[in-house]
Structures are given as C-alpha cells and as structure tokens.
PDB file of C-alpha atoms in Angstrom:
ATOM      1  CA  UNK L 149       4.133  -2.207  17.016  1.00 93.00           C
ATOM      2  CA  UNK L 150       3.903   0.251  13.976  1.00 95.00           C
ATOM      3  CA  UNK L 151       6.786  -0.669  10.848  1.00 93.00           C
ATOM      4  CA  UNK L 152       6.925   2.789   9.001  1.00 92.00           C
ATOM      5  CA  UNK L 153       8.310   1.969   5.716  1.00 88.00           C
ATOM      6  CA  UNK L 154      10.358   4.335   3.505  1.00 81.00           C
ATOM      7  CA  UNK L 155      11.408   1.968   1.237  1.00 74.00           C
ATOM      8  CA  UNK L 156      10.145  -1.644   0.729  1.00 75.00           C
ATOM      9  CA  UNK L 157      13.172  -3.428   0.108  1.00 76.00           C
ATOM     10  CA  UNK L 158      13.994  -3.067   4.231  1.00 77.00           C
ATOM     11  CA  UNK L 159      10.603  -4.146   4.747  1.00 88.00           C
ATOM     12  CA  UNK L 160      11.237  -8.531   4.061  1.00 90.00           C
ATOM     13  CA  UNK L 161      14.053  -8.746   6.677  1.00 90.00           C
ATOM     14  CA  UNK L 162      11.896  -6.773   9.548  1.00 93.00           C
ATOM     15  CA  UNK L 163       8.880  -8.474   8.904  1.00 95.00           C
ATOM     16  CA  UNK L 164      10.360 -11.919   8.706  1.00 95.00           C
ATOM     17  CA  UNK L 165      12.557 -10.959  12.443  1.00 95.00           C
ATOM     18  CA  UNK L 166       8.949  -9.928  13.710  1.00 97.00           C
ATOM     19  CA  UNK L 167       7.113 -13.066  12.749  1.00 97.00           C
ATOM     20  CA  UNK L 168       9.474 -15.311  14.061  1.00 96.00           C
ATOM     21  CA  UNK L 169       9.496 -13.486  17.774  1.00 95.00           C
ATOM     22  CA  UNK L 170       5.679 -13.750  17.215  1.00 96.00           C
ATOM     23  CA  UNK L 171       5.670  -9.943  17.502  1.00 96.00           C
ATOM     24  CA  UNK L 172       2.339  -8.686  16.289  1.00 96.00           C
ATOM     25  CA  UNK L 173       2.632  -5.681  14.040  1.00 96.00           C
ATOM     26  CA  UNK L 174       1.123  -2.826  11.880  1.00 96.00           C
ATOM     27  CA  UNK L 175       2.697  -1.606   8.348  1.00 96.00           C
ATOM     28  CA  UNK L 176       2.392   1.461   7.033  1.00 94.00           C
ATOM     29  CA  UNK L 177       4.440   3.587   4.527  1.00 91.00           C
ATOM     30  CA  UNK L 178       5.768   6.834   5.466  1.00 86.00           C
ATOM     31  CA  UNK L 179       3.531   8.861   2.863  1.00 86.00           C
ATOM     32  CA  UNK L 180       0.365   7.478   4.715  1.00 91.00           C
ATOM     33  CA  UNK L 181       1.433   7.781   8.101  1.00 89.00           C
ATOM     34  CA  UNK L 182      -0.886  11.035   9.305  1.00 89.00           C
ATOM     35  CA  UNK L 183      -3.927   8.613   7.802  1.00 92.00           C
ATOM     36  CA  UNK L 184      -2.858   5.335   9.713  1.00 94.00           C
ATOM     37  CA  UNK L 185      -2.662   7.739  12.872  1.00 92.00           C
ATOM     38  CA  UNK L 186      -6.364   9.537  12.113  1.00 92.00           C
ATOM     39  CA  UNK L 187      -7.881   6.151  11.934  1.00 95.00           C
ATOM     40  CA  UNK L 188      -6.083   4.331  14.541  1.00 95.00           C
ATOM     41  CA  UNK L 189      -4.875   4.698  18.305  1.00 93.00           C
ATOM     42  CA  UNK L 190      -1.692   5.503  18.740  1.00 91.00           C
ATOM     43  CA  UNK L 191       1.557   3.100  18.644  1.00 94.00           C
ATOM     44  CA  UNK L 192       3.280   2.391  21.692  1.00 95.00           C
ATOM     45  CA  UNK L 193       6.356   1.542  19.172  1.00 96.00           C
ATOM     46  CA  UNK L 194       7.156   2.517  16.021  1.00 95.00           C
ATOM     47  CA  UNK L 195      10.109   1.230  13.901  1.00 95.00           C
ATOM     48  CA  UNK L 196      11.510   3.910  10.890  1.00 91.00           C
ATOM     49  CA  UNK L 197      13.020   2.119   8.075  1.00 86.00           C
ATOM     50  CA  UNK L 198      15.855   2.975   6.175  1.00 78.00           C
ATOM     51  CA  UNK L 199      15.599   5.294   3.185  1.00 75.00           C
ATOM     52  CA  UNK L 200      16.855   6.332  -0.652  1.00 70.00           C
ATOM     53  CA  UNK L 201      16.026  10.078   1.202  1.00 71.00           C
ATOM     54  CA  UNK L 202      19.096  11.689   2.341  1.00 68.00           C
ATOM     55  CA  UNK L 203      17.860  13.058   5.897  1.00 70.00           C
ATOM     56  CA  UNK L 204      20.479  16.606   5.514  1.00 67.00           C
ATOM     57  CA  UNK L 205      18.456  17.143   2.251  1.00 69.00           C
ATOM     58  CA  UNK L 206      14.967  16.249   3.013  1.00 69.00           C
ATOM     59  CA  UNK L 207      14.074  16.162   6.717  1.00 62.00           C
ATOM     60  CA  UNK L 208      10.803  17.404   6.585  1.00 63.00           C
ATOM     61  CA  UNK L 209       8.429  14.849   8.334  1.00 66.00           C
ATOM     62  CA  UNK L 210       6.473  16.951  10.573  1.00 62.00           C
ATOM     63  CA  UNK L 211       3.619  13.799  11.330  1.00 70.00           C
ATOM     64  CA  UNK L 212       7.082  12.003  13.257  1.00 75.00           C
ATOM     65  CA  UNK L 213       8.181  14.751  15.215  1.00 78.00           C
ATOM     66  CA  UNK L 214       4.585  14.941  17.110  1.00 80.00           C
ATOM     67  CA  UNK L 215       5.449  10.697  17.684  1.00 86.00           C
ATOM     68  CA  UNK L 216       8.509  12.377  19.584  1.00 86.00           C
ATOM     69  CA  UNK L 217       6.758  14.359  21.879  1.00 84.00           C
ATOM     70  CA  UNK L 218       4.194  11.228  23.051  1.00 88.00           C
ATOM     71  CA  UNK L 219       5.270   8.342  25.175  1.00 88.00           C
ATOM     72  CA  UNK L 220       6.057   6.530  21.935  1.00 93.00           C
ATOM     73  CA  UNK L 221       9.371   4.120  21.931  1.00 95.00           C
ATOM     74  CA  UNK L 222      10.807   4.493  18.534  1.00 95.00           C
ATOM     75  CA  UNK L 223      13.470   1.977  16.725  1.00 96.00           C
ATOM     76  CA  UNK L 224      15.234   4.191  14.298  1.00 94.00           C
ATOM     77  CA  UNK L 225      17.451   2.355  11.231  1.00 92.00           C
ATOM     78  CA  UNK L 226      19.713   3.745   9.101  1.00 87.00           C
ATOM     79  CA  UNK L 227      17.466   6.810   7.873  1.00 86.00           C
ATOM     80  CA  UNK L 228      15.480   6.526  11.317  1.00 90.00           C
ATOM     81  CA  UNK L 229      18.326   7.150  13.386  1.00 92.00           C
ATOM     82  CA  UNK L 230      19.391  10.024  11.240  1.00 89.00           C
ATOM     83  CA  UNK L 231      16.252  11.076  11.816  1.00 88.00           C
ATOM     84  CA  UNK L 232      16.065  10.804  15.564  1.00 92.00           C
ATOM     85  CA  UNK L 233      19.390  12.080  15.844  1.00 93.00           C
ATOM     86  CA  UNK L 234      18.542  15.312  13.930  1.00 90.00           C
ATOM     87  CA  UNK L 235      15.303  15.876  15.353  1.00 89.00           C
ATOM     88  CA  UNK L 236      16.886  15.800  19.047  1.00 92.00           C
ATOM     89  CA  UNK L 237      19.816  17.668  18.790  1.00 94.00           C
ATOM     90  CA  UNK L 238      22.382  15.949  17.374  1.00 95.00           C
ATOM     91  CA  UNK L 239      24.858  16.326  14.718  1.00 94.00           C
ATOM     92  CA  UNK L 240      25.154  14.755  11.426  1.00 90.00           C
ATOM     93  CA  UNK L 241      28.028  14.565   8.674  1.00 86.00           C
ATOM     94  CA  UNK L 242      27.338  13.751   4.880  1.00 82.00           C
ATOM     95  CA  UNK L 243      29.994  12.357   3.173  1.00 70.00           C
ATOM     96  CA  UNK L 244      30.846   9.903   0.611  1.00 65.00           C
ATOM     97  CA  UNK L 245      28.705   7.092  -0.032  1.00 59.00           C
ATOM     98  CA  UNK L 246      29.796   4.881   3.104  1.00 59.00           C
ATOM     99  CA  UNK L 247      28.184   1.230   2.139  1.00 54.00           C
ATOM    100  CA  UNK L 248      29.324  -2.746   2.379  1.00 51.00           C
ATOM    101  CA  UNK L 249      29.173  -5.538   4.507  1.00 47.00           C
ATOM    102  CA  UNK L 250      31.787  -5.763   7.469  1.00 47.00           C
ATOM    103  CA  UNK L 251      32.245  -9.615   7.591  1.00 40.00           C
ATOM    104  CA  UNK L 252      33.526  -9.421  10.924  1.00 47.00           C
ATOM    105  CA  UNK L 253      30.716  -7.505  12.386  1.00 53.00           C
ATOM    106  CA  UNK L 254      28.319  -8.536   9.925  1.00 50.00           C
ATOM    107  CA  UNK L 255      26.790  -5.195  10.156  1.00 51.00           C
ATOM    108  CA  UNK L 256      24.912  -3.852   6.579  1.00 50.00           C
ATOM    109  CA  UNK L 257      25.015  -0.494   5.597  1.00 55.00           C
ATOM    110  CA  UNK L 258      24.750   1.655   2.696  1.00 55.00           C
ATOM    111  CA  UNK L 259      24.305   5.615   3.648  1.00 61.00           C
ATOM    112  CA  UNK L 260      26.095   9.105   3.195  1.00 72.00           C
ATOM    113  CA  UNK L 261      24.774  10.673   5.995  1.00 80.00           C
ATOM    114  CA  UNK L 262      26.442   9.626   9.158  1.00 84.00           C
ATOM    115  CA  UNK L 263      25.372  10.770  12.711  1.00 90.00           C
ATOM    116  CA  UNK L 264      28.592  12.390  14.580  1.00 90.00           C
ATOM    117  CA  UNK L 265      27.491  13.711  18.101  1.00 95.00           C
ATOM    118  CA  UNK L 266      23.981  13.310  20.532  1.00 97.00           C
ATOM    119  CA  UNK L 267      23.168  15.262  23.029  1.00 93.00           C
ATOM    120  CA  UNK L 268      21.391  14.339  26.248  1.00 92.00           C
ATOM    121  CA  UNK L 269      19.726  11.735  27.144  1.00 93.00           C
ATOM    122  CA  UNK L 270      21.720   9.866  24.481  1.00 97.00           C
ATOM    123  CA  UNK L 271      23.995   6.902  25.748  1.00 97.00           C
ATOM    124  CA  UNK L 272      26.498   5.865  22.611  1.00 96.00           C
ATOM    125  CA  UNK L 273      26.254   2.446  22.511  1.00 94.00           C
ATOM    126  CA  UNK L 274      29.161   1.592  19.710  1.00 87.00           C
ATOM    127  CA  UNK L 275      31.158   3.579  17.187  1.00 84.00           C
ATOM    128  CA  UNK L 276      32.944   2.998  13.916  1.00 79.00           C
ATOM    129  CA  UNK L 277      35.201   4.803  11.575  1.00 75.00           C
ATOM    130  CA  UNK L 278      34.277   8.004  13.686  1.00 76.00           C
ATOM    131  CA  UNK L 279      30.868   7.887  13.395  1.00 82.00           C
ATOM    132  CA  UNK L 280      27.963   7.113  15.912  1.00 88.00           C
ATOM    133  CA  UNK L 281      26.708   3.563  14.619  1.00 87.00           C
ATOM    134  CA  UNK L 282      24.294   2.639  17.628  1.00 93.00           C
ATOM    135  CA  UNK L 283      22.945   4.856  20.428  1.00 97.00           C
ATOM    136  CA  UNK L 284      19.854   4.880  22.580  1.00 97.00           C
ATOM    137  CA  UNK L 285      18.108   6.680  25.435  1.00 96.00           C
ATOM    138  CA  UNK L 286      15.064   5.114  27.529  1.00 94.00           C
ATOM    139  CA  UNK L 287      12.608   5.714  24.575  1.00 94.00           C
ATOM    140  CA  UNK L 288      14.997   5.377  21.457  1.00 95.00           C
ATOM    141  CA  UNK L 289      17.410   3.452  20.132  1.00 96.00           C
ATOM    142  CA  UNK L 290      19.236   4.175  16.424  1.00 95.00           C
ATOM    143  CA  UNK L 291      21.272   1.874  14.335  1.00 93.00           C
ATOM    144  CA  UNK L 292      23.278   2.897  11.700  1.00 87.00           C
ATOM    145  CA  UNK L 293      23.544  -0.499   9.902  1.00 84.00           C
ATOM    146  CA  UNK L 294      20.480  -2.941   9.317  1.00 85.00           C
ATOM    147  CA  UNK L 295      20.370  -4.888  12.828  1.00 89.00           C
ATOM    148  CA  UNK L 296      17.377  -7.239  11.248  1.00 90.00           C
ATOM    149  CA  UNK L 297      19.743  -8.745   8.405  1.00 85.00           C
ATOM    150  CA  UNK L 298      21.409 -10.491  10.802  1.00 85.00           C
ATOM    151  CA  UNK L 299      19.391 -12.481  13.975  1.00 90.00           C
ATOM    152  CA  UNK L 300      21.796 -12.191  16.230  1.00 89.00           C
ATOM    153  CA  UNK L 301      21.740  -7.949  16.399  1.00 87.00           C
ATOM    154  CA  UNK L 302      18.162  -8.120  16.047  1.00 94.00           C
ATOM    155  CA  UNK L 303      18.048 -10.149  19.000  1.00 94.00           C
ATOM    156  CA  UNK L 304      20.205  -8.874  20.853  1.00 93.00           C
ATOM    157  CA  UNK L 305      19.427  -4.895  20.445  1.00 92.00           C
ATOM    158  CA  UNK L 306      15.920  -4.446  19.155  1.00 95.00           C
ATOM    159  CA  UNK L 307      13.497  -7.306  20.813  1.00 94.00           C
ATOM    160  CA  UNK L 308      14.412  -6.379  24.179  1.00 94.00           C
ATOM    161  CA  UNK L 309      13.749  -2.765  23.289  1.00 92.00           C
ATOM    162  CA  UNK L 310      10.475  -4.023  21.497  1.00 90.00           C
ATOM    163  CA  UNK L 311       9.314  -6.649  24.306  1.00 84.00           C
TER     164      UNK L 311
END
C-alpha cells in the first residue's frame, strides 16, 4: 500500500485508520512520486489524498496516469477522485466552495470541484446535492468526502477495497 500525499494535514487520519487495521504502508508526497517509483517496485495500491490543488485548474500529473494503465487498485479522496474521474472520462463541475460536516452522514468535505457524470466501468455508489460523492469500478473507488475521519466509512468502503 502506497499513501500519496498532497497535503499533510489528510495524512494523520489515514495513517492512524491504517495502523489500527495493521495495514502495512508506504508514504510518499506527490512531488516525489516518479523517485519513490524509480527506486521501488511497483504498488499494488495506491491511495491519493485530498488537495489545496483545484484538479479543473491543475491536472497535470502525468507520473499517475501511467499508475492507471498498470494493474494498480487506486483509492481516490476528495482531489483523488477528481482525479480519477477526469483522467477516465468523466465530467466535473467547479462551483462554489462546497465544505462542512453533514452530522447526519458524518461525511467531511471541503472542495469546489465536484465530479458530475462517469463513464464506463463506473458503478455510482451514492450521490448528494447532485453531485457524484462515491463511485467505484473493479480497480477504483473515489470518495468525495474524507471516508478515514470517520471509522465506520473507512471500514466499511476502503479496507475491503484495500484487503
């Protein structure tokens, strides 16, 4: 397991979810990605952190896209399932900034950029407010909220995908 970081403040929540399912894992940040991959095999799975980026502005990360070509599963949050959802075809709406804490979801989330439409192989998983909040296919799964702030989404969504 490979945690790409974009920003460090998703980085405590992940890492604590992983040590407590005794999940053995890798960090790297984004900017040192090619090197990690140069120097080591590669991942079987990779999570992609969240962001400050904006994905319709900068979307540029040429070392992921060859990840999506390999037999890699890839968790993407927030800015990684922009990402994924960009990269593969789908659609993606900017907007206002879109942020809070749903108490009766619990679901965390702070983002303009909101994926709208998937294509193929993509099964929508859950929508709110019009917008594509969780999706996956066989090798990828997106959230757009922070499923590792709370146990019970990170248990119930990303460790089977990760185990």
């Amino acid at each position: 397991m490979l945690l790409v970081i974009y920003f460090d403040i998703f980085k405590k929540d992940l890492v604590k979810r992983l040590d407590e399912n005794h999940i053995k894992y890798d960090i790297v940040k984004y900017d040192e990605l090619e090197s990690y991959l140069q120097n080591h095999p590669t991942p079987t799975k990779i999570i992609i952190t969240g962001s400050k980026k904006r994905i319709l502005r900068e979307n540029d990360f040429p070392i992921l896209e060859t990840l999506l070509e390999k037999n890699v599963k890839i968790i993407g949050i927030c800015f990684g399932f922009q990402y994924l959802a960009l990269k593969t075809g789908g659609k993606l709406a900017e907007g206002s900034l879109f942020k809070g804490k749903r108490l009766a979801e619990q679901l965390h989330f702070n983002h303009y950029d909101r994926v709208v439409k998937l294509p193929s192989p993509w099964t929508i998983i859950n929508r709110i407010d019009g917008f594509i909040n969780i999706a996956a296919t066989t090798k990828w799964i997106g959230f757009q909220f922070h499923p590792e702030k709370e146990p019970v989404h990170f248990n119930h969504y990303v460790l089977p995908f990760i185990k």
